[in-house]
Amino acid sequence: MKKIVFLFSILGLSLHGYSQKEIKDKYKPIPAKNSDIKEPLPPTETPPNDPPPLKESTVLKINPEDLYKNNILYKPEANVEGIFYRRNEYLGGFVTNSSTSTVRYRDAAFVDGDKIRVLLNDKVIETEVLLDGEFQGFKINLVKGINKIDFEALNEGSASPNTAEFQVYDDKGAVIQASQWNVGTGYKATIILYKE
């Protein structure tokens, strides 16, 4: 029995080695038919649509528990084993001297019908936004002190959770914060800009 197993092992290895040698010289990548697919950029280049590097921002010290806990404006956490997105997500707080800010967002994964509502200091500024693959957003005038922006998930699209990539710019075009959120329906992702 051992001889038969040994014989098949040797035969398998020799065929594998033969086939690799044969393919090695004949391999040629097939070009993509879709003209929208772009070749990756060399490591030293950055894509033209990428935001500039984050500027050095002073981080505002806020405990997310103080923001969300026992606050009727925020749905209480309801995570269960294996589901991590049934909770509000704090995206950070930043101090700025900027008089305005531009906020942009898009679906972070594949476009699956995610919808959000946007609030500024607890007032609705965008009732319903369908996230797609292109950045969209708005510009706000910052008031002195706290400017709290909430992105509320109206649904989770066809694939949970509600996901988005967002970017926040100051009035000079520098990125204050860029990140992603992953929240369930009814939950909010929050960023705070504190204008000095």
XYZ file of C-alpha atoms in Angstrom:
196
model
C 0.000 0.000 0.000
C 2.846 2.391 0.900
C 4.471 1.735 -2.479
C 1.271 2.670 -4.322
C 0.903 5.920 -2.333
C 4.581 6.715 -2.961
C 4.193 6.013 -6.696
C 1.143 8.343 -6.987
C 2.951 11.063 -5.021
C 5.970 10.968 -7.344
C 3.733 10.870 -10.411
C 1.689 13.864 -9.141
C 4.821 15.915 -8.391
C 6.354 15.212 -11.780
C 3.151 16.216 -13.632
C 2.849 19.364 -11.509
C 6.440 20.358 -12.268
C 5.998 19.631 -15.962
C 2.836 21.699 -16.229
C 4.396 24.664 -14.426
C 7.360 24.695 -16.809
C 5.069 24.537 -19.808
C 2.865 27.428 -18.637
C 5.712 29.584 -17.351
C 6.904 30.686 -20.776
C 3.439 30.998 -22.326
C 1.662 33.049 -19.643
C 0.387 36.401 -20.835
C -2.085 38.542 -18.830
C -5.419 39.223 -20.489
C -6.162 42.971 -20.772
C -9.410 44.200 -19.226
C -12.282 44.877 -21.626
C -13.758 47.586 -19.395
C -12.031 50.881 -20.191
C -13.121 52.303 -16.792
C -10.684 50.024 -14.985
C -7.441 51.871 -14.427
C -4.002 50.434 -13.900
C -2.719 50.848 -10.339
C -0.465 53.840 -9.833
C 3.185 53.301 -8.929
C 3.769 53.553 -5.146
C 5.203 57.081 -5.409
C 2.113 58.578 -7.068
C -1.245 59.316 -5.452
C -4.557 59.140 -7.279
C -5.792 62.580 -8.382
C -9.114 62.281 -6.477
C -7.520 61.400 -3.149
C -7.734 64.097 -0.495
C -4.598 65.950 0.531
C -2.925 64.663 3.687
C -4.615 65.425 6.988
C -3.598 68.733 8.473
C -2.372 68.821 12.048
C -5.599 69.393 13.988
C -5.991 69.806 17.702
C -8.107 66.921 18.962
C -11.067 67.834 21.135
C -11.281 65.611 24.228
C -14.832 64.268 24.428
C -15.917 60.991 25.985
C -18.322 59.303 23.519
C -20.186 57.701 26.443
C -21.034 61.169 27.743
C -22.309 62.090 24.284
C -24.478 59.009 23.688
C -25.433 57.523 27.060
C -28.887 58.446 28.388
C -29.361 60.916 25.519
C -32.790 60.601 23.893
C -31.375 61.906 20.607
C -29.310 58.725 20.212
C -30.601 55.165 19.967
C -29.160 52.895 22.712
C -26.640 50.236 21.728
C -28.147 46.842 20.856
C -25.201 44.752 19.683
C -25.469 40.988 19.943
C -22.864 38.307 19.342
C -21.540 38.599 15.786
C -23.259 41.940 15.095
C -21.106 44.945 16.001
C -22.770 47.855 14.225
C -25.921 48.371 16.292
C -24.407 51.330 18.079
C -23.577 54.997 17.557
C -20.062 55.733 16.328
C -17.958 58.691 17.451
C -15.732 59.874 14.584
C -13.721 62.377 16.632
C -13.685 65.980 17.735
C -11.369 68.620 16.305
C -10.523 72.241 17.088
C -10.377 74.608 14.107
C -10.094 78.322 13.306
C -11.937 77.785 10.028
C -15.050 79.879 9.338
C -16.567 77.241 7.033
C -16.246 73.516 6.551
C -16.980 71.248 3.614
C -18.248 67.743 4.356
C -18.203 65.046 1.664
C -19.338 61.422 1.782
C -19.964 58.399 -0.419
C -20.734 54.702 -0.023
C -17.624 53.045 1.385
C -18.270 49.557 0.052
C -20.224 48.639 -3.052
C -23.190 50.871 -3.807
C -26.129 49.036 -2.260
C -28.758 51.682 -1.521
C -27.508 53.087 1.810
C -29.427 56.229 2.851
C -28.565 58.787 5.529
C -29.977 61.895 7.193
C -27.541 64.674 8.145
C -27.979 66.864 11.227
C -25.998 69.910 12.350
C -26.332 70.702 16.062
C -29.418 68.426 16.179
C -31.180 70.218 13.286
C -31.783 68.360 10.026
C -29.851 69.872 7.114
C -30.175 66.936 4.673
C -33.427 64.961 5.051
C -32.522 61.938 2.935
C -29.338 61.273 0.973
C -28.784 58.180 -1.158
C -25.089 57.294 -0.967
C -23.474 56.405 -4.270
C -19.938 55.847 -5.503
C -19.210 59.547 -6.083
C -18.531 62.056 -3.327
C -21.368 64.439 -2.530
C -21.827 66.777 0.386
C -22.369 70.287 1.653
C -20.651 73.372 3.024
C -21.510 74.806 6.441
C -20.759 78.038 8.228
C -19.185 77.139 11.560
C -20.518 78.843 14.672
C -18.236 79.706 17.571
C -17.963 76.725 19.881
C -19.396 73.274 19.134
C -20.545 72.272 15.642
C -21.850 68.688 15.949
C -22.513 66.809 12.709
C -24.547 63.572 12.891
C -24.927 61.130 10.004
C -27.996 59.015 10.812
C -28.426 55.687 9.000
C -31.931 55.549 7.514
C -31.344 52.001 6.288
C -28.563 49.472 5.694
C -28.985 49.053 1.964
C -28.954 45.511 0.608
C -25.849 44.610 2.659
C -25.537 45.531 6.340
C -24.391 47.811 7.839
C -24.775 51.364 6.519
C -21.240 52.210 5.403
C -19.716 55.422 4.165
C -16.392 57.110 3.607
C -16.357 60.750 4.644
C -14.001 63.741 4.458
C -14.168 67.033 6.362
C -12.259 70.058 4.992
C -11.466 73.472 6.465
C -11.955 76.755 4.558
C -8.482 76.470 2.997
C -9.135 73.005 1.541
C -7.076 71.078 4.099
C -8.541 67.806 5.373
C -9.474 67.971 9.055
C -10.640 64.362 9.211
C -11.180 61.494 6.767
C -12.468 58.099 7.823
C -15.421 55.691 7.539
C -18.506 54.764 9.504
C -20.333 51.444 9.888
C -23.656 51.822 11.694
C -27.036 50.116 11.792
C -30.410 51.621 10.942
C -31.356 54.427 13.321
C -27.835 54.850 14.677
C -25.639 57.890 14.128
C -22.010 58.560 13.304
C -20.896 61.829 14.905
C -18.069 64.274 14.311
C -17.567 67.479 16.277
C -15.802 70.600 15.018
C -15.022 73.130 17.716
C -14.508 76.620 16.293
C -12.216 78.763 18.462
